[in-house]
Amino acid sequence: MKRKDVVIERFAPSPTGYLHLGHAFSALTAYNKAKKSLGILKLRIEDIDNNRCKKKFERQIFKDLHWLGIKWSEPVLKQSNRRHIYNKTLYDLKNKGLIYKCNCSRKDIKNALSAPHRSDRRTTVYPGTCLNKHLNDDFVSLRLNMRKALQTISSRRLEFIETGYNNKKSVFQRRVDPEELLTNFGDIVIARKDIGTSYNLAVVVDDAMQGITHVTRGEDLFEITPIQILLQNLLDIQTPIYHHHKLILDSFGNRLAKRSYSESLLSLREKGMDQIQIFELISSDKFF
Ligand code: GLU
């Protein structure tokens, strides 16, 4: 197999809480997919948000993955070490005139959206208040000028291959409609000033840096994937193949929460569960 044909999957948890069965399912799916195609799994700690990420959760991620028998190839990427890279990417986008500073608070945006002259009052798409302002240091975020971004790549087809969504086993090609990007997302926040990036920017840059060929993750991230496809095209980065799997739900049919310690892998282990029981749990119908 040529080097470039090697399947490279990844698991990219944020240390904002203890991992639960949903994470175990995601990590094991990615790991098993990689093994099946003689590929590798890479690990990335998505710890850009200083306020929410904690060292104790990060340490537990490594312990939980070891316990589950998951192996990954080194080095582990830590997003908190990569702010200079995100900064450089933002600089490139700024030089292309694709981003602008915004100092709107959530409340400002809410008020602007409920202004009486707007007919679409329920939409949460940013109304572009700061687009033509010339702010200095008094900004809170950088926004992508979506219309301009789409114009610069107008000759490209935006699309990605999906192999998991809706529990369909079939592979399908999903087209990203530029109109949808404008109406559903608009001028998204591409970096928060306090953390120096956004989830979407960091993920796209890091998936490329780690050479990820296959992204396996929960279907709750399917809806925002078009943003990542757009960014890959803007930054001239290859689009990986996506596999959005079903979410693991609790016995009431609700999403598992990182906030709930009782559902964590750590607590299940402390209650005496072993790996085999975890594997049985996540493959039992009750959770789907
Ligand atoms: N860090 C994200 C999470 O823990 C996952 C991001 C991704 O897989 O793209 O939910």
Short mmCIF file of C-alpha atoms and ligand atoms in Angstrom, two decimals:
data_model
loop_
_atom_site.label_atom_id
_atom_site.label_comp_id
_atom_site.label_asym_id
_atom_site.label_seq_id
_atom_site.Cartn_x
_atom_site.Cartn_y
_atom_site.Cartn_z
CA MET A 1 0.00 0.00 0.00
CA LYS A 2 1.33 3.41 -0.93
CA ARG A 3 1.76 5.85 1.93
CA LYS A 4 -0.92 8.13 0.58
CA ASP A 5 -3.44 5.29 0.48
CA VAL A 6 -3.17 4.62 4.19
CA VAL A 7 -6.45 5.16 6.00
CA ILE A 8 -6.01 7.64 8.82
CA GLU A 9 -8.92 7.93 11.23
CA ARG A 10 -9.06 10.14 14.27
CA PHE A 11 -10.69 10.54 17.64
CA ALA A 12 -10.90 14.16 18.77
CA PRO A 13 -12.43 14.55 22.23
CA SER A 14 -12.73 17.84 24.12
CA PRO A 15 -11.70 17.50 27.77
CA THR A 16 -14.76 19.34 29.07
CA GLY A 17 -16.12 16.36 30.99
CA TYR A 18 -15.65 12.61 31.43
CA LEU A 19 -16.03 10.41 28.36
CA HIS A 20 -19.26 8.44 28.21
CA LEU A 21 -20.59 5.49 26.20
CA GLY A 22 -21.13 7.75 23.18
CA HIS A 23 -17.42 8.55 23.10
CA ALA A 24 -16.55 4.89 23.55
CA PHE A 25 -18.73 4.08 20.56
CA SER A 26 -17.14 6.82 18.43
CA ALA A 27 -13.58 5.95 19.37
CA LEU A 28 -14.13 2.20 18.87
CA THR A 29 -15.88 2.72 15.53
CA ALA A 30 -13.00 4.86 14.25
CA TYR A 31 -10.40 2.45 15.64
CA ASN A 32 -12.08 -0.64 14.18
CA LYS A 33 -12.57 1.05 10.80
CA ALA A 34 -8.87 1.94 10.76
CA LYS A 35 -7.80 -1.57 11.77
CA LYS A 36 -10.06 -3.17 9.16
CA SER A 37 -8.34 -1.25 6.39
CA LEU A 38 -4.86 -1.66 7.89
CA GLY A 39 -4.85 2.01 8.71
CA ILE A 40 -4.12 3.97 11.84
CA LEU A 41 -5.97 6.05 14.42
CA LYS A 42 -4.76 9.45 15.52
CA LEU A 43 -5.73 11.23 18.68
CA ARG A 44 -6.35 14.94 19.09
CA ILE A 45 -7.21 16.75 22.29
CA GLU A 46 -9.54 19.63 21.42
CA ASP A 47 -8.74 21.86 24.35
CA ILE A 48 -9.00 25.36 22.88
CA ASP A 49 -11.60 26.59 25.32
CA ASN A 50 -9.61 27.43 28.48
CA ASN A 51 -12.72 28.04 30.49
CA ARG A 52 -14.29 24.66 29.92
CA CYS A 53 -11.36 22.26 29.45
CA LYS A 54 -9.79 20.65 32.52
CA LYS A 55 -6.56 18.70 32.99
CA LYS A 56 -8.32 16.02 35.07
CA PHE A 57 -10.66 15.27 32.16
CA GLU A 58 -7.74 15.14 29.74
CA ARG A 59 -5.83 12.68 31.96
CA GLN A 60 -8.92 10.50 32.20
CA ILE A 61 -9.33 10.41 28.38
CA PHE A 62 -5.98 8.62 28.09
CA LYS A 63 -6.86 6.19 30.87
CA ASP A 64 -10.29 5.41 29.39
CA LEU A 65 -8.90 4.81 25.91
CA HIS A 66 -6.17 2.52 27.27
CA TRP A 67 -8.80 0.66 29.25
CA LEU A 68 -10.91 0.18 26.12
CA GLY A 69 -7.85 -1.26 24.38
CA ILE A 70 -7.65 1.51 21.80
CA LYS A 71 -4.25 2.25 20.31
CA TRP A 72 -3.31 5.39 18.45
CA SER A 73 -0.21 6.61 16.67
CA GLU A 74 1.84 9.31 18.27
CA PRO A 75 2.16 12.22 18.46
CA VAL A 76 -1.09 13.30 20.06
CA LEU A 77 -2.07 16.74 18.84
CA LYS A 78 -3.15 19.27 21.43
CA GLN A 79 -5.03 22.25 20.06
CA SER A 80 -3.92 24.51 22.90
CA ASN A 81 -0.37 24.24 21.50
CA ARG A 82 -1.43 25.33 18.06
CA ARG A 83 -2.77 28.84 18.49
CA HIS A 84 0.04 30.27 16.33
CA ILE A 85 -1.08 28.04 13.44
CA TYR A 86 -4.73 29.14 13.73
CA ASN A 87 -3.49 32.69 13.90
CA LYS A 88 -1.52 32.30 10.71
CA THR A 89 -4.55 30.81 8.94
CA LEU A 90 -6.68 33.72 10.11
CA TYR A 91 -4.04 36.09 8.80
CA ASP A 92 -4.22 34.43 5.36
CA LEU A 93 -8.00 34.73 5.33
CA LYS A 94 -7.72 38.37 6.41
CA ASN A 95 -5.29 39.10 3.57
CA LYS A 96 -7.84 37.71 1.15
CA GLY A 97 -10.39 40.13 2.66
CA LEU A 98 -12.60 37.29 3.83
CA ILE A 99 -12.96 38.09 7.52
CA TYR A 100 -14.01 41.08 9.54
CA LYS A 101 -14.06 42.14 13.17
CA CYS A 102 -17.26 42.07 15.13
CA ASN A 103 -18.04 43.51 18.55
CA CYS A 104 -21.63 42.40 18.87
CA SER A 105 -22.64 40.69 22.05
CA ARG A 106 -25.17 37.86 21.96
CA LYS A 107 -27.73 40.36 23.18
CA ASP A 108 -26.95 42.84 20.36
CA ILE A 109 -27.45 40.06 17.83
CA LYS A 110 -30.69 38.98 19.44
CA ASN A 111 -31.99 42.54 19.42
CA ALA A 112 -30.97 43.11 15.80
CA LEU A 113 -32.70 39.91 14.81
CA SER A 114 -35.92 40.88 16.47
CA ALA A 115 -35.97 44.37 14.93
CA PRO A 116 -39.49 44.99 13.63
CA HIS A 117 -38.45 45.52 10.02
CA ARG A 118 -37.06 42.02 9.74
CA SER A 119 -39.58 39.51 8.54
CA ASP A 120 -37.48 36.46 9.44
CA ARG A 121 -37.41 37.15 13.15
CA ARG A 122 -36.70 33.62 14.24
CA THR A 123 -33.50 33.19 12.29
CA THR A 124 -30.25 33.12 14.21
CA VAL A 125 -28.07 34.00 11.22
CA TYR A 126 -25.92 37.02 12.01
CA PRO A 127 -27.40 40.16 10.40
CA GLY A 128 -24.01 41.60 9.37
CA THR A 129 -24.08 44.56 11.77
CA CYS A 130 -20.27 44.97 11.85
CA LEU A 131 -19.54 44.17 8.19
CA ASN A 132 -18.68 47.73 7.26
CA LYS A 133 -17.44 48.97 10.62
CA HIS A 134 -13.73 49.55 11.03
CA LEU A 135 -13.04 48.27 14.50
CA ASN A 136 -9.64 48.32 16.17
CA ASP A 137 -8.97 46.25 19.25
CA ASP A 138 -12.48 46.53 20.54
CA PHE A 139 -13.76 43.40 18.84
CA VAL A 140 -14.93 40.13 20.39
CA SER A 141 -14.84 37.88 17.37
CA LEU A 142 -13.79 37.54 13.75
CA ARG A 143 -16.47 36.62 11.26
CA LEU A 144 -16.25 35.04 7.85
CA ASN A 145 -17.78 37.13 5.08
CA MET A 146 -19.80 34.23 3.71
CA ARG A 147 -20.92 35.90 0.48
CA LYS A 148 -17.39 36.90 -0.42
CA ALA A 149 -16.00 33.52 0.61
CA LEU A 150 -18.45 31.77 -1.73
CA GLN A 151 -17.56 34.14 -4.55
CA THR A 152 -13.84 33.34 -4.27
CA ILE A 153 -14.49 29.63 -4.74
CA SER A 154 -17.50 29.91 -7.02
CA SER A 155 -15.94 27.69 -9.67
CA ARG A 156 -15.62 24.77 -7.26
CA ARG A 157 -18.21 22.14 -6.49
CA LEU A 158 -18.62 21.87 -2.75
CA GLU A 159 -19.23 18.26 -1.83
CA PHE A 160 -18.22 15.41 0.43
CA ILE A 161 -18.58 11.67 0.65
CA GLU A 162 -20.66 10.37 3.54
CA THR A 163 -20.67 6.72 4.56
CA GLY A 164 -22.71 6.58 7.74
CA TYR A 165 -25.47 9.16 8.11
CA ASN A 166 -28.94 7.89 9.08
CA ASN A 167 -27.45 4.51 9.71
CA LYS A 168 -27.38 3.97 5.96
CA LYS A 169 -24.59 1.65 5.08
CA SER A 170 -24.44 3.03 1.56
CA VAL A 171 -21.93 5.62 0.45
CA PHE A 172 -23.37 8.83 -0.90
CA GLN A 173 -22.07 12.09 -2.19
CA ARG A 174 -23.53 15.11 -0.47
CA ARG A 175 -23.52 18.40 -2.36
CA VAL A 176 -23.22 21.56 -0.33
CA ASP A 177 -25.53 24.22 -1.66
CA PRO A 178 -23.95 27.72 -1.41
CA GLU A 179 -27.41 29.24 -0.90
CA GLU A 180 -27.86 26.98 2.11
CA LEU A 181 -24.59 28.20 3.56
CA LEU A 182 -25.83 31.77 3.26
CA THR A 183 -29.27 31.18 4.67
CA ASN A 184 -28.46 28.59 7.34
CA PHE A 185 -25.12 29.88 8.58
CA GLY A 186 -24.29 33.31 7.12
CA ASP A 187 -21.28 35.17 8.52
CA ILE A 188 -20.17 32.60 11.08
CA VAL A 189 -17.72 33.34 13.88
CA ILE A 190 -14.40 32.05 12.58
CA ALA A 191 -12.48 33.00 15.73
CA ARG A 192 -13.40 34.16 19.18
CA LYS A 193 -10.90 36.75 20.33
CA ASP A 194 -10.48 35.16 23.76
CA ILE A 195 -9.57 31.71 22.38
CA GLY A 196 -8.01 32.77 19.08
CA THR A 197 -9.94 30.33 16.88
CA SER A 198 -13.25 28.52 16.54
CA TYR A 199 -14.13 24.85 16.60
CA ASN A 200 -14.66 24.74 12.81
CA LEU A 201 -11.41 26.46 11.90
CA ALA A 202 -9.30 24.40 14.31
CA VAL A 203 -10.87 21.10 13.21
CA VAL A 204 -10.30 21.74 9.52
CA VAL A 205 -6.72 22.90 9.96
CA ASP A 206 -5.88 20.02 12.30
CA ASP A 207 -7.56 17.28 10.26
CA ALA A 208 -5.35 18.41 7.38
CA MET A 209 -2.23 18.66 9.53
CA GLN A 210 -2.75 15.13 10.87
CA GLY A 211 -3.39 13.83 7.34
CA ILE A 212 -6.84 12.53 8.30
CA THR A 213 -8.44 10.64 5.42
CA HIS A 214 -11.58 9.49 7.29
CA VAL A 215 -13.55 11.42 9.90
CA THR A 216 -15.77 9.24 12.09
CA ARG A 217 -17.96 11.09 14.57
CA GLY A 218 -21.52 11.44 15.90
CA GLU A 219 -24.34 12.49 13.60
CA ASP A 220 -24.90 15.63 15.70
CA LEU A 221 -21.99 17.10 13.73
CA PHE A 222 -23.45 16.25 10.31
CA GLU A 223 -25.34 19.55 9.99
CA ILE A 224 -22.25 21.72 10.42
CA THR A 225 -20.10 19.66 8.05
CA PRO A 226 -20.88 22.02 5.09
CA ILE A 227 -19.01 24.78 6.95
CA GLN A 228 -15.96 22.55 7.20
CA ILE A 229 -16.19 21.69 3.50
CA LEU A 230 -16.32 25.38 2.67
CA LEU A 231 -13.27 26.12 4.83
CA GLN A 232 -11.31 23.25 3.27
CA ASN A 233 -11.97 24.74 -0.16
CA LEU A 234 -11.04 28.24 0.96
CA LEU A 235 -7.79 26.99 2.48
CA ASP A 236 -6.99 24.55 -0.34
CA ILE A 237 -7.17 21.57 1.95
CA GLN A 238 -8.27 18.09 0.91
CA THR A 239 -11.73 16.97 2.11
CA PRO A 240 -11.70 13.68 4.06
CA ILE A 241 -14.43 11.04 3.80
CA TYR A 242 -17.04 11.44 6.54
CA HIS A 243 -18.86 8.82 8.57
CA HIS A 244 -21.47 10.30 10.91
CA HIS A 245 -22.73 7.52 13.12
CA LYS A 246 -25.90 7.26 15.17
CA LEU A 247 -25.79 8.68 18.66
CA ILE A 248 -25.86 6.49 21.70
CA LEU A 249 -28.89 7.43 23.77
CA ASP A 250 -29.76 6.68 27.36
CA SER A 251 -32.62 4.34 28.23
CA PHE A 252 -35.05 7.30 28.07
CA GLY A 253 -33.95 8.09 24.53
CA ASN A 254 -32.02 11.23 25.55
CA ARG A 255 -28.51 12.16 24.45
CA LEU A 256 -25.80 11.27 26.92
CA ALA A 257 -24.34 14.30 28.66
CA LYS A 258 -20.75 14.90 29.63
CA ARG A 259 -22.07 16.74 32.65
CA SER A 260 -23.53 13.56 34.08
CA TYR A 261 -20.84 11.69 35.99
CA SER A 262 -23.12 8.71 36.46
CA GLU A 263 -23.01 7.95 32.75
CA SER A 264 -19.24 8.27 32.42
CA LEU A 265 -16.97 5.38 31.48
CA LEU A 266 -15.11 6.02 34.71
CA SER A 267 -18.19 5.51 36.84
CA LEU A 268 -19.29 2.41 34.91
CA ARG A 269 -15.83 1.01 35.51
CA GLU A 270 -15.98 1.90 39.19
CA LYS A 271 -19.29 0.07 39.38
CA GLY A 272 -17.41 -3.02 38.24
CA MET A 273 -18.17 -3.13 34.52
CA ASP A 274 -15.52 -4.58 32.27
CA GLN A 275 -14.69 -3.79 28.65
CA ILE A 276 -16.76 -6.68 27.30
CA GLN A 277 -19.85 -5.35 29.07
CA ILE A 278 -19.16 -1.89 27.62
CA PHE A 279 -18.90 -3.37 24.12
CA GLU A 280 -22.17 -5.22 24.70
CA LEU A 281 -23.88 -2.08 25.96
CA ILE A 282 -22.93 0.06 22.99
CA SER A 283 -23.95 -2.55 20.50
CA SER A 284 -27.27 -3.33 22.19
CA ASP A 285 -30.41 -2.08 20.43
CA LYS A 286 -31.62 -0.43 23.59
CA PHE A 287 -29.17 2.39 23.01
CA PHE A 288 -30.00 3.11 19.39
N1 GLU B 1 -14.21 17.79 19.92
C1 GLU B 1 -15.52 17.44 19.49
C2 GLU B 1 -16.27 16.77 20.62
O1 GLU B 1 -15.67 16.32 21.58
C3 GLU B 1 -15.51 16.51 18.29
C4 GLU B 1 -15.13 17.22 17.06
C5 GLU B 1 -15.14 16.38 15.79
O2 GLU B 1 -15.16 15.15 15.87
O3 GLU B 1 -15.11 16.98 14.73
O4 GLU B 1 -17.48 16.72 20.56
#
